[in-house]
């Protein structure tokens, strides 16, 4: 039996319409090293929001944020990483270091223990803490690794208003 082009197209469209309407296509972010200026010591611990994180937890979270930016992807309902280009957090002034500019390339990404965060499309369980870093896409070090600047960590815990942040 020979199908005409119109018949073949009709069959193909019928098969395509039977596929699930919402398929999340995700790239695989790189685990390549990232060079962070002003990064915390990976062997030390830091308290934020009543939780203790290692410098390695902080590095891994920021590394994943940069890797996702490099492939133009986000994770979770809130589409992380996303820009954190201001110092006002619901009426509370955040004082980031001067080397971390208020700029569209200053980003926030969820900070979790033994991460990194890799939430699905509807995932809202990213926790209360964020790592903040500055990354200008395409900037690399002498070894060809992405180069970024660590700005700090922040939490919703203890913020004056719901949804606000305080620096740790």
mmCIF file with all atom_site columns, N, CA, C and O in Angstrom, residues 22-78:
data_model
loop_
_atom_site.group_PDB
_atom_site.id
_atom_site.type_symbol
_atom_site.label_atom_id
_atom_site.label_alt_id
_atom_site.label_comp_id
_atom_site.label_asym_id
_atom_site.label_entity_id
_atom_site.label_seq_id
_atom_site.pdbx_PDB_ins_code
_atom_site.Cartn_x
_atom_site.Cartn_y
_atom_site.Cartn_z
_atom_site.occupancy
_atom_site.B_iso_or_equiv
_atom_site.pdbx_formal_charge
_atom_site.auth_seq_id
_atom_site.auth_comp_id
_atom_site.auth_asym_id
_atom_site.auth_atom_id
_atom_site.pdbx_PDB_model_num
ATOM 1   N N  . UNK A 1 22 ? 2.568  18.510 27.636 1.00 0.00 ? 22 UNK A N  1
ATOM 2   C CA . UNK A 1 22 ? 3.596  19.240 28.366 1.00 0.00 ? 22 UNK A CA 1
ATOM 3   C C  . UNK A 1 22 ? 4.808  18.352 28.612 1.00 0.00 ? 22 UNK A C  1
ATOM 4   O O  . UNK A 1 22 ? 4.888  17.629 29.581 1.00 0.00 ? 22 UNK A O  1
ATOM 5   N N  . UNK A 1 23 ? 5.747  18.388 27.689 1.00 0.00 ? 23 UNK A N  1
ATOM 6   C CA . UNK A 1 23 ? 6.968  17.626 27.825 1.00 0.00 ? 23 UNK A CA 1
ATOM 7   C C  . UNK A 1 23 ? 8.082  18.618 28.125 1.00 0.00 ? 23 UNK A C  1
ATOM 8   O O  . UNK A 1 23 ? 8.294  19.569 27.380 1.00 0.00 ? 23 UNK A O  1
ATOM 9   N N  . UNK A 1 24 ? 8.771  18.424 29.217 1.00 0.00 ? 24 UNK A N  1
ATOM 10  C CA . UNK A 1 24 ? 9.853  19.327 29.582 1.00 0.00 ? 24 UNK A CA 1
ATOM 11  C C  . UNK A 1 24 ? 11.147 18.814 28.970 1.00 0.00 ? 24 UNK A C  1
ATOM 12  O O  . UNK A 1 24 ? 11.626 17.742 29.298 1.00 0.00 ? 24 UNK A O  1
ATOM 13  N N  . UNK A 1 25 ? 11.691 19.579 28.054 1.00 0.00 ? 25 UNK A N  1
ATOM 14  C CA . UNK A 1 25 ? 12.948 19.233 27.418 1.00 0.00 ? 25 UNK A CA 1
ATOM 15  C C  . UNK A 1 25 ? 14.039 19.992 28.159 1.00 0.00 ? 25 UNK A C  1
ATOM 16  O O  . UNK A 1 25 ? 14.008 21.208 28.263 1.00 0.00 ? 25 UNK A O  1
ATOM 17  N N  . UNK A 1 26 ? 14.998 19.246 28.715 1.00 0.00 ? 26 UNK A N  1
ATOM 18  C CA . UNK A 1 26 ? 16.044 19.880 29.505 1.00 0.00 ? 26 UNK A CA 1
ATOM 19  C C  . UNK A 1 26 ? 17.402 19.438 29.020 1.00 0.00 ? 26 UNK A C  1
ATOM 20  O O  . UNK A 1 26 ? 17.632 18.274 28.772 1.00 0.00 ? 26 UNK A O  1
ATOM 21  N N  . UNK A 1 27 ? 18.287 20.413 28.934 1.00 0.00 ? 27 UNK A N  1
ATOM 22  C CA . UNK A 1 27 ? 19.666 20.110 28.603 1.00 0.00 ? 27 UNK A CA 1
ATOM 23  C C  . UNK A 1 27 ? 20.389 19.646 29.850 1.00 0.00 ? 27 UNK A C  1
ATOM 24  O O  . UNK A 1 27 ? 19.876 19.725 30.955 1.00 0.00 ? 27 UNK A O  1
ATOM 25  N N  . UNK A 1 28 ? 21.567 19.164 29.661 1.00 0.00 ? 28 UNK A N  1
ATOM 26  C CA . UNK A 1 28 ? 22.368 18.712 30.790 1.00 0.00 ? 28 UNK A CA 1
ATOM 27  C C  . UNK A 1 28 ? 23.424 19.756 31.080 1.00 0.00 ? 28 UNK A C  1
ATOM 28  O O  . UNK A 1 28 ? 24.309 19.995 30.255 1.00 0.00 ? 28 UNK A O  1
ATOM 29  N N  . UNK A 1 29 ? 23.335 20.398 32.253 1.00 0.00 ? 29 UNK A N  1
ATOM 30  C CA . UNK A 1 29 ? 24.359 21.391 32.578 1.00 0.00 ? 29 UNK A CA 1
ATOM 31  C C  . UNK A 1 29 ? 25.702 20.724 32.836 1.00 0.00 ? 29 UNK A C  1
ATOM 32  O O  . UNK A 1 29 ? 25.781 19.610 33.323 1.00 0.00 ? 29 UNK A O  1
ATOM 33  N N  . UNK A 1 30 ? 26.743 21.420 32.491 1.00 0.00 ? 30 UNK A N  1
ATOM 34  C CA . UNK A 1 30 ? 28.101 20.926 32.671 1.00 0.00 ? 30 UNK A CA 1
ATOM 35  C C  . UNK A 1 30 ? 28.480 20.892 34.149 1.00 0.00 ? 30 UNK A C  1
ATOM 36  O O  . UNK A 1 30 ? 27.988 21.676 34.945 1.00 0.00 ? 30 UNK A O  1
ATOM 37  N N  . UNK A 1 31 ? 29.358 19.992 34.497 1.00 0.00 ? 31 UNK A N  1
ATOM 38  C CA . UNK A 1 31 ? 29.947 19.965 35.838 1.00 0.00 ? 31 UNK A CA 1
ATOM 39  C C  . UNK A 1 31 ? 31.370 20.495 35.802 1.00 0.00 ? 31 UNK A C  1
ATOM 40  O O  . UNK A 1 31 ? 32.157 20.252 36.715 1.00 0.00 ? 31 UNK A O  1
ATOM 41  N N  . UNK A 1 32 ? 31.692 21.221 34.732 1.00 0.00 ? 32 UNK A N  1
ATOM 42  C CA . UNK A 1 32 ? 33.037 21.775 34.586 1.00 0.00 ? 32 UNK A CA 1
ATOM 43  C C  . UNK A 1 32 ? 33.326 22.749 35.725 1.00 0.00 ? 32 UNK A C  1
ATOM 44  O O  . UNK A 1 32 ? 32.414 23.423 36.225 1.00 0.00 ? 32 UNK A O  1
ATOM 45  N N  . UNK A 1 33 ? 34.571 22.840 36.140 1.00 0.00 ? 33 UNK A N  1
ATOM 46  C CA . UNK A 1 33 ? 34.914 23.777 37.212 1.00 0.00 ? 33 UNK A CA 1
ATOM 47  C C  . UNK A 1 33 ? 34.593 25.220 36.819 1.00 0.00 ? 33 UNK A C  1
ATOM 48  O O  . UNK A 1 33 ? 34.645 25.583 35.647 1.00 0.00 ? 33 UNK A O  1
ATOM 49  N N  . UNK A 1 34 ? 34.254 26.009 37.810 1.00 0.00 ? 34 UNK A N  1
ATOM 50  C CA . UNK A 1 34 ? 34.036 27.439 37.640 1.00 0.00 ? 34 UNK A CA 1
ATOM 51  C C  . UNK A 1 34 ? 35.003 28.137 38.595 1.00 0.00 ? 34 UNK A C  1
ATOM 52  O O  . UNK A 1 34 ? 35.162 27.719 39.741 1.00 0.00 ? 34 UNK A O  1
ATOM 53  N N  . UNK A 1 35 ? 35.642 29.165 38.115 1.00 0.00 ? 35 UNK A N  1
ATOM 54  C CA . UNK A 1 35 ? 36.537 29.950 38.960 1.00 0.00 ? 35 UNK A CA 1
ATOM 55  C C  . UNK A 1 35 ? 35.721 31.077 39.574 1.00 0.00 ? 35 UNK A C  1
ATOM 56  O O  . UNK A 1 35 ? 35.119 31.873 38.843 1.00 0.00 ? 35 UNK A O  1
ATOM 57  N N  . UNK A 1 36 ? 35.673 31.131 40.907 1.00 0.00 ? 36 UNK A N  1
ATOM 58  C CA . UNK A 1 36 ? 34.936 32.174 41.611 1.00 0.00 ? 36 UNK A CA 1
ATOM 59  C C  . UNK A 1 36 ? 35.910 33.086 42.343 1.00 0.00 ? 36 UNK A C  1
ATOM 60  O O  . UNK A 1 36 ? 36.643 32.638 43.228 1.00 0.00 ? 36 UNK A O  1
ATOM 61  N N  . UNK A 1 37 ? 35.890 34.356 41.980 1.00 0.00 ? 37 UNK A N  1
ATOM 62  C CA . UNK A 1 37 ? 36.617 35.349 42.769 1.00 0.00 ? 37 UNK A CA 1
ATOM 63  C C  . UNK A 1 37 ? 35.873 35.517 44.084 1.00 0.00 ? 37 UNK A C  1
ATOM 64  O O  . UNK A 1 37 ? 34.636 35.519 44.108 1.00 0.00 ? 37 UNK A O  1
ATOM 65  N N  . UNK A 1 38 ? 36.593 35.653 45.175 1.00 0.00 ? 38 UNK A N  1
ATOM 66  C CA . UNK A 1 38 ? 36.041 35.909 46.516 1.00 0.00 ? 38 UNK A CA 1
ATOM 67  C C  . UNK A 1 38 ? 35.218 34.737 47.057 1.00 0.00 ? 38 UNK A C  1
ATOM 68  O O  . UNK A 1 38 ? 34.364 34.933 47.919 1.00 0.00 ? 38 UNK A O  1
ATOM 69  N N  . UNK A 1 39 ? 35.455 33.543 46.564 1.00 0.00 ? 39 UNK A N  1
ATOM 70  C CA . UNK A 1 39 ? 34.692 32.367 47.012 1.00 0.00 ? 39 UNK A CA 1
ATOM 71  C C  . UNK A 1 39 ? 35.050 31.998 48.443 1.00 0.00 ? 39 UNK A C  1
ATOM 72  O O  . UNK A 1 39 ? 36.189 32.157 48.874 1.00 0.00 ? 39 UNK A O  1
ATOM 73  N N  . UNK A 1 40 ? 34.063 31.490 49.200 1.00 0.00 ? 40 UNK A N  1
ATOM 74  C CA . UNK A 1 40 ? 34.365 31.036 50.564 1.00 0.00 ? 40 UNK A CA 1
ATOM 75  C C  . UNK A 1 40 ? 35.210 29.764 50.532 1.00 0.00 ? 40 UNK A C  1
ATOM 76  O O  . UNK A 1 40 ? 35.185 29.016 49.550 1.00 0.00 ? 40 UNK A O  1
ATOM 77  N N  . UNK A 1 41 ? 35.934 29.527 51.578 1.00 0.00 ? 41 UNK A N  1
ATOM 78  C CA . UNK A 1 41 ? 36.736 28.317 51.724 1.00 0.00 ? 41 UNK A CA 1
ATOM 79  C C  . UNK A 1 41 ? 35.803 27.105 51.687 1.00 0.00 ? 41 UNK A C  1
ATOM 80  O O  . UNK A 1 41 ? 34.870 27.011 52.479 1.00 0.00 ? 41 UNK A O  1
ATOM 81  N N  . UNK A 1 42 ? 36.038 26.188 50.760 1.00 0.00 ? 42 UNK A N  1
ATOM 82  C CA . UNK A 1 42 ? 35.148 25.033 50.586 1.00 0.00 ? 42 UNK A CA 1
ATOM 83  C C  . UNK A 1 42 ? 35.170 24.076 51.775 1.00 0.00 ? 42 UNK A C  1
ATOM 84  O O  . UNK A 1 42 ? 34.264 23.276 51.940 1.00 0.00 ? 42 UNK A O  1
ATOM 85  N N  . UNK A 1 43 ? 36.186 24.155 52.609 1.00 0.00 ? 43 UNK A N  1
ATOM 86  C CA . UNK A 1 43 ? 36.276 23.225 53.743 1.00 0.00 ? 43 UNK A CA 1
ATOM 87  C C  . UNK A 1 43 ? 35.638 23.797 55.024 1.00 0.00 ? 43 UNK A C  1
ATOM 88  O O  . UNK A 1 43 ? 35.560 23.101 56.027 1.00 0.00 ? 43 UNK A O  1
ATOM 89  N N  . UNK A 1 44 ? 35.195 25.043 54.983 1.00 0.00 ? 44 UNK A N  1
ATOM 90  C CA . UNK A 1 44 ? 34.602 25.667 56.167 1.00 0.00 ? 44 UNK A CA 1
ATOM 91  C C  . UNK A 1 44 ? 33.080 25.581 56.131 1.00 0.00 ? 44 UNK A C  1
ATOM 92  O O  . UNK A 1 44 ? 32.484 25.297 55.099 1.00 0.00 ? 44 UNK A O  1
ATOM 93  N N  . UNK A 1 45 ? 32.467 25.851 57.285 1.00 0.00 ? 45 UNK A N  1
ATOM 94  C CA . UNK A 1 45 ? 31.006 25.840 57.404 1.00 0.00 ? 45 UNK A CA 1
ATOM 95  C C  . UNK A 1 45 ? 30.484 27.255 57.595 1.00 0.00 ? 45 UNK A C  1
ATOM 96  O O  . UNK A 1 45 ? 31.157 28.104 58.178 1.00 0.00 ? 45 UNK A O  1
ATOM 97  N N  . UNK A 1 46 ? 29.263 27.479 57.116 1.00 0.00 ? 46 UNK A N  1
ATOM 98  C CA . UNK A 1 46 ? 28.624 28.786 57.192 1.00 0.00 ? 46 UNK A CA 1
ATOM 99  C C  . UNK A 1 46 ? 27.169 28.584 57.602 1.00 0.00 ? 46 UNK A C  1
ATOM 100 O O  . UNK A 1 46 ? 26.498 27.684 57.099 1.00 0.00 ? 46 UNK A O  1
ATOM 101 N N  . UNK A 1 47 ? 26.683 29.436 58.505 1.00 0.00 ? 47 UNK A N  1
ATOM 102 C CA . UNK A 1 47 ? 25.304 29.335 58.966 1.00 0.00 ? 47 UNK A CA 1
ATOM 103 C C  . UNK A 1 47 ? 24.470 30.397 58.273 1.00 0.00 ? 47 UNK A C  1
ATOM 104 O O  . UNK A 1 47 ? 24.866 31.565 58.192 1.00 0.00 ? 47 UNK A O  1
ATOM 105 N N  . UNK A 1 48 ? 23.315 29.975 57.804 1.00 0.00 ? 48 UNK A N  1
ATOM 106 C CA . UNK A 1 48 ? 22.400 30.887 57.109 1.00 0.00 ? 48 UNK A CA 1
ATOM 107 C C  . UNK A 1 48 ? 20.990 30.354 57.291 1.00 0.00 ? 48 UNK A C  1
ATOM 108 O O  . UNK A 1 48 ? 20.734 29.177 56.993 1.00 0.00 ? 48 UNK A O  1
ATOM 109 N N  . UNK A 1 49 ? 20.090 31.178 57.795 1.00 0.00 ? 49 UNK A N  1
ATOM 110 C CA . UNK A 1 49 ? 18.713 30.740 57.984 1.00 0.00 ? 49 UNK A CA 1
ATOM 111 C C  . UNK A 1 49 ? 18.568 29.616 58.988 1.00 0.00 ? 49 UNK A C  1
ATOM 112 O O  . UNK A 1 49 ? 17.657 28.797 58.874 1.00 0.00 ? 49 UNK A O  1
ATOM 113 N N  . UNK A 1 50 ? 19.481 29.531 59.935 1.00 0.00 ? 50 UNK A N  1
ATOM 114 C CA . UNK A 1 50 ? 19.436 28.471 60.936 1.00 0.00 ? 50 UNK A CA 1
ATOM 115 C C  . UNK A 1 50 ? 19.985 27.141 60.452 1.00 0.00 ? 50 UNK A C  1
ATOM 116 O O  . UNK A 1 50 ? 19.984 26.154 61.185 1.00 0.00 ? 50 UNK A O  1
ATOM 117 N N  . UNK A 1 51 ? 20.473 27.102 59.218 1.00 0.00 ? 51 UNK A N  1
ATOM 118 C CA . UNK A 1 51 ? 21.055 25.879 58.658 1.00 0.00 ? 51 UNK A CA 1
ATOM 119 C C  . UNK A 1 51 ? 22.545 26.090 58.460 1.00 0.00 ? 51 UNK A C  1
ATOM 120 O O  . UNK A 1 51 ? 23.003 27.206 58.259 1.00 0.00 ? 51 UNK A O  1
ATOM 121 N N  . UNK A 1 52 ? 23.277 25.005 58.482 1.00 0.00 ? 52 UNK A N  1
ATOM 122 C CA . UNK A 1 52 ? 24.712 25.074 58.261 1.00 0.00 ? 52 UNK A CA 1
ATOM 123 C C  . UNK A 1 52 ? 25.037 24.482 56.893 1.00 0.00 ? 52 UNK A C  1
ATOM 124 O O  . UNK A 1 52 ? 24.600 23.369 56.559 1.00 0.00 ? 52 UNK A O  1
ATOM 125 N N  . UNK A 1 53 ? 25.777 25.234 56.128 1.00 0.00 ? 53 UNK A N  1
ATOM 126 C CA . UNK A 1 53 ? 26.208 24.819 54.794 1.00 0.00 ? 53 UNK A CA 1
ATOM 127 C C  . UNK A 1 53 ? 27.732 24.825 54.761 1.00 0.00 ? 53 UNK A C  1
ATOM 128 O O  . UNK A 1 53 ? 28.369 25.625 55.437 1.00 0.00 ? 53 UNK A O  1
ATOM 129 N N  . UNK A 1 54 ? 28.297 23.972 53.942 1.00 0.00 ? 54 UNK A N  1
ATOM 130 C CA . UNK A 1 54 ? 29.737 23.999 53.740 1.00 0.00 ? 54 UNK A CA 1
ATOM 131 C C  . UNK A 1 54 ? 30.055 24.957 52.596 1.00 0.00 ? 54 UNK A C  1
ATOM 132 O O  . UNK A 1 54 ? 29.181 25.274 51.768 1.00 0.00 ? 54 UNK A O  1
ATOM 133 N N  . UNK A 1 55 ? 31.309 25.375 52.557 1.00 0.00 ? 55 UNK A N  1
ATOM 134 C CA . UNK A 1 55 ? 31.753 26.162 51.417 1.00 0.00 ? 55 UNK A CA 1
ATOM 135 C C  . UNK A 1 55 ? 31.571 25.385 50.125 1.00 0.00 ? 55 UNK A C  1
ATOM 136 O O  . UNK A 1 55 ? 31.310 25.962 49.071 1.00 0.00 ? 55 UNK A O  1
ATOM 137 N N  . UNK A 1 56 ? 31.677 24.057 50.219 1.00 0.00 ? 56 UNK A N  1
ATOM 138 C CA . UNK A 1 56 ? 31.460 23.219 49.032 1.00 0.00 ? 56 UNK A CA 1
ATOM 139 C C  . UNK A 1 56 ? 30.001 23.275 48.583 1.00 0.00 ? 56 UNK A C  1
ATOM 140 O O  . UNK A 1 56 ? 29.723 23.332 47.382 1.00 0.00 ? 56 UNK A O  1
ATOM 141 N N  . UNK A 1 57 ? 29.046 23.259 49.522 1.00 0.00 ? 57 UNK A N  1
ATOM 142 C CA . UNK A 1 57 ? 27.622 23.401 49.166 1.00 0.00 ? 57 UNK A CA 1
ATOM 143 C C  . UNK A 1 57 ? 27.404 24.709 48.395 1.00 0.00 ? 57 UNK A C  1
ATOM 144 O O  . UNK A 1 57 ? 26.686 24.742 47.392 1.00 0.00 ? 57 UNK A O  1
ATOM 145 N N  . UNK A 1 58 ? 28.030 25.767 48.886 1.00 0.00 ? 58 UNK A N  1
ATOM 146 C CA . UNK A 1 58 ? 27.889 27.085 48.255 1.00 0.00 ? 58 UNK A CA 1
ATOM 147 C C  . UNK A 1 58 ? 28.487 27.054 46.849 1.00 0.00 ? 58 UNK A C  1
ATOM 148 O O  . UNK A 1 58 ? 27.863 27.510 45.885 1.00 0.00 ? 58 UNK A O  1
ATOM 149 N N  . UNK A 1 59 ? 29.685 26.487 46.725 1.00 0.00 ? 59 UNK A N  1
ATOM 150 C CA . UNK A 1 59 ? 30.332 26.391 45.415 1.00 0.00 ? 59 UNK A CA 1
ATOM 151 C C  . UNK A 1 59 ? 29.474 25.598 44.427 1.00 0.00 ? 59 UNK A C  1
ATOM 152 O O  . UNK A 1 59 ? 29.245 26.027 43.297 1.00 0.00 ? 59 UNK A O  1
ATOM 153 N N  . UNK A 1 60 ? 28.983 24.437 44.853 1.00 0.00 ? 60 UNK A N  1
ATOM 154 C CA . UNK A 1 60 ? 28.201 23.571 43.956 1.00 0.00 ? 60 UNK A CA 1
ATOM 155 C C  . UNK A 1 60 ? 26.924 24.277 43.488 1.00 0.00 ? 60 UNK A C  1
ATOM 156 O O  . UNK A 1 60 ? 26.540 24.175 42.319 1.00 0.00 ? 60 UNK A O  1
ATOM 157 N N  . UNK A 1 61 ? 26.277 25.017 44.379 1.00 0.00 ? 61 UNK A N  1
ATOM 158 C CA . UNK A 1 61 ? 25.066 25.741 43.991 1.00 0.00 ? 61 UNK A CA 1
ATOM 159 C C  . UNK A 1 61 ? 25.375 26.823 42.960 1.00 0.00 ? 61 UNK A C  1
ATOM 160 O O  . UNK A 1 61 ? 24.689 26.942 41.945 1.00 0.00 ? 61 UNK A O  1
ATOM 161 N N  . UNK A 1 62 ? 26.418 27.609 43.220 1.00 0.00 ? 62 UNK A N  1
ATOM 162 C CA . UNK A 1 62 ? 26.791 28.666 42.276 1.00 0.00 ? 62 UNK A CA 1
ATOM 163 C C  . UNK A 1 62 ? 27.278 28.072 40.953 1.00 0.00 ? 62 UNK A C  1
ATOM 164 O O  . UNK A 1 62 ? 26.950 28.578 39.878 1.00 0.00 ? 62 UNK A O  1
ATOM 165 N N  . UNK A 1 63 ? 28.030 26.989 41.032 1.00 0.00 ? 63 UNK A N  1
ATOM 166 C CA . UNK A 1 63 ? 28.516 26.312 39.820 1.00 0.00 ? 63 UNK A CA 1
ATOM 167 C C  . UNK A 1 63 ? 27.341 25.868 38.945 1.00 0.00 ? 63 UNK A C  1
ATOM 168 O O  . UNK A 1 63 ? 27.361 26.043 37.738 1.00 0.00 ? 63 UNK A O  1
ATOM 169 N N  . UNK A 1 64 ? 26.306 25.288 39.563 1.00 0.00 ? 64 UNK A N  1
ATOM 170 C CA . UNK A 1 64 ? 25.141 24.839 38.789 1.00 0.00 ? 64 UNK A CA 1
ATOM 171 C C  . UNK A 1 64 ? 24.419 26.023 38.158 1.00 0.00 ? 64 UNK A C  1
ATOM 172 O O  . UNK A 1 64 ? 23.986 25.963 37.019 1.00 0.00 ? 64 UNK A O  1
ATOM 173 N N  . UNK A 1 65 ? 24.318 27.134 38.902 1.00 0.00 ? 65 UNK A N  1
ATOM 174 C CA . UNK A 1 65 ? 23.692 28.323 38.327 1.00 0.00 ? 65 UNK A CA 1
ATOM 175 C C  . UNK A 1 65 ? 24.424 28.798 37.086 1.00 0.00 ? 65 UNK A C  1
ATOM 176 O O  . UNK A 1 65 ? 23.807 29.067 36.048 1.00 0.00 ? 65 UNK A O  1
ATOM 177 N N  . UNK A 1 66 ? 25.741 28.875 37.163 1.00 0.00 ? 66 UNK A N  1
ATOM 178 C CA . UNK A 1 66 ? 26.543 29.299 36.011 1.00 0.00 ? 66 UNK A CA 1
ATOM 179 C C  . UNK A 1 66 ? 26.379 28.309 34.856 1.00 0.00 ? 66 UNK A C  1
ATOM 180 O O  . UNK A 1 66 ? 26.183 28.701 33.704 1.00 0.00 ? 66 UNK A O  1
ATOM 181 N N  . UNK A 1 67 ? 26.433 27.016 35.154 1.00 0.00 ? 67 UNK A N  1
ATOM 182 C CA . UNK A 1 67 ? 26.302 25.995 34.107 1.00 0.00 ? 67 UNK A CA 1
ATOM 183 C C  . UNK A 1 67 ? 24.951 26.101 33.396 1.00 0.00 ? 67 UNK A C  1
ATOM 184 O O  . UNK A 1 67 ? 24.872 25.934 32.180 1.00 0.00 ? 67 UNK A O  1
ATOM 185 N N  . UNK A 1 68 ? 23.897 26.378 34.146 1.00 0.00 ? 68 UNK A N  1
ATOM 186 C CA . UNK A 1 68 ? 22.580 26.544 33.527 1.00 0.00 ? 68 UNK A CA 1
ATOM 187 C C  . UNK A 1 68 ? 22.537 27.792 32.654 1.00 0.00 ? 68 UNK A C  1
ATOM 188 O O  . UNK A 1 68 ? 21.950 27.780 31.565 1.00 0.00 ? 68 UNK A O  1
ATOM 189 N N  . UNK A 1 69 ? 23.156 28.870 33.115 1.00 0.00 ? 69 UNK A N  1
ATOM 190 C CA . UNK A 1 69 ? 23.212 30.074 32.290 1.00 0.00 ? 69 UNK A CA 1
ATOM 191 C C  . UNK A 1 69 ? 23.919 29.793 30.967 1.00 0.00 ? 69 UNK A C  1
ATOM 192 O O  . UNK A 1 69 ? 23.509 30.302 29.929 1.00 0.00 ? 69 UNK A O  1
ATOM 193 N N  . UNK A 1 70 ? 24.974 28.997 31.016 1.00 0.00 ? 70 UNK A N  1
ATOM 194 C CA . UNK A 1 70 ? 25.746 28.719 29.811 1.00 0.00 ? 70 UNK A CA 1
ATOM 195 C C  . UNK A 1 70 ? 24.935 27.966 28.761 1.00 0.00 ? 70 UNK A C  1
ATOM 196 O O  . UNK A 1 70 ? 25.232 28.060 27.583 1.00 0.00 ? 70 UNK A O  1
ATOM 197 N N  . UNK A 1 71 ? 23.914 27.215 29.186 1.00 0.00 ? 71 UNK A N  1
ATOM 198 C CA . UNK A 1 71 ? 23.074 26.516 28.210 1.00 0.00 ? 71 UNK A CA 1
ATOM 199 C C  . UNK A 1 71 ? 21.696 27.163 28.095 1.00 0.00 ? 71 UNK A C  1
ATOM 200 O O  . UNK A 1 71 ? 20.777 26.590 27.528 1.00 0.00 ? 71 UNK A O  1
ATOM 201 N N  . UNK A 1 72 ? 21.567 28.370 28.650 1.00 0.00 ? 72 UNK A N  1
ATOM 202 C CA . UNK A 1 72 ? 20.320 29.155 28.587 1.00 0.00 ? 72 UNK A CA 1
ATOM 203 C C  . UNK A 1 72 ? 19.123 28.381 29.112 1.00 0.00 ? 72 UNK A C  1
ATOM 204 O O  . UNK A 1 72 ? 18.064 28.347 28.484 1.00 0.00 ? 72 UNK A O  1
ATOM 205 N N  . UNK A 1 73 ? 19.302 27.740 30.277 1.00 0.00 ? 73 UNK A N  1
ATOM 206 C CA . UNK A 1 73 ? 18.215 26.985 30.888 1.00 0.00 ? 73 UNK A CA 1
ATOM 207 C C  . UNK A 1 73 ? 17.995 27.435 32.320 1.00 0.00 ? 73 UNK A C  1
ATOM 208 O O  . UNK A 1 73 ? 18.865 28.063 32.925 1.00 0.00 ? 73 UNK A O  1
ATOM 209 N N  . UNK A 1 74 ? 16.841 27.088 32.846 1.00 0.00 ? 74 UNK A N  1
ATOM 210 C CA . UNK A 1 74 ? 16.496 27.372 34.230 1.00 0.00 ? 74 UNK A CA 1
ATOM 211 C C  . UNK A 1 74 ? 15.910 26.113 34.847 1.00 0.00 ? 74 UNK A C  1
ATOM 212 O O  . UNK A 1 74 ? 15.607 25.148 34.140 1.00 0.00 ? 74 UNK A O  1
ATOM 213 N N  . UNK A 1 75 ? 15.739 26.150 36.165 1.00 0.00 ? 75 UNK A N  1
ATOM 214 C CA . UNK A 1 75 ? 15.140 25.030 36.883 1.00 0.00 ? 75 UNK A CA 1
ATOM 215 C C  . UNK A 1 75 ? 14.094 25.566 37.853 1.00 0.00 ? 75 UNK A C  1
ATOM 216 O O  . UNK A 1 75 ? 14.252 26.629 38.451 1.00 0.00 ? 75 UNK A O  1
ATOM 217 N N  . UNK A 1 76 ? 13.031 24.776 38.025 1.00 0.00 ? 76 UNK A N  1
ATOM 218 C CA . UNK A 1 76 ? 12.002 25.076 39.001 1.00 0.00 ? 76 UNK A CA 1
ATOM 219 C C  . UNK A 1 76 ? 10.987 26.102 38.534 1.00 0.00 ? 76 UNK A C  1
ATOM 220 O O  . UNK A 1 76 ? 11.163 26.777 37.523 1.00 0.00 ? 76 UNK A O  1
ATOM 221 N N  . UNK A 1 77 ? 9.922  26.191 39.304 1.00 0.00 ? 77 UNK A N  1
ATOM 222 C CA . UNK A 1 77 ? 8.822  27.106 38.999 1.00 0.00 ? 77 UNK A CA 1
ATOM 223 C C  . UNK A 1 77 ? 9.300  28.557 38.929 1.00 0.00 ? 77 UNK A C  1
ATOM 224 O O  . UNK A 1 77 ? 8.808  29.346 38.125 1.00 0.00 ? 77 UNK A O  1
ATOM 225 N N  . UNK A 1 78 ? 10.271 28.918 39.762 1.00 0.00 ? 78 UNK A N  1
ATOM 226 C CA . UNK A 1 78 ? 10.766 30.298 39.789 1.00 0.00 ? 78 UNK A CA 1
ATOM 227 C C  . UNK A 1 78 ? 11.909 30.557 38.817 1.00 0.00 ? 78 UNK A C  1
ATOM 228 O O  . UNK A 1 78 ? 12.534 31.614 38.861 1.00 0.00 ? 78 UNK A O  1
#
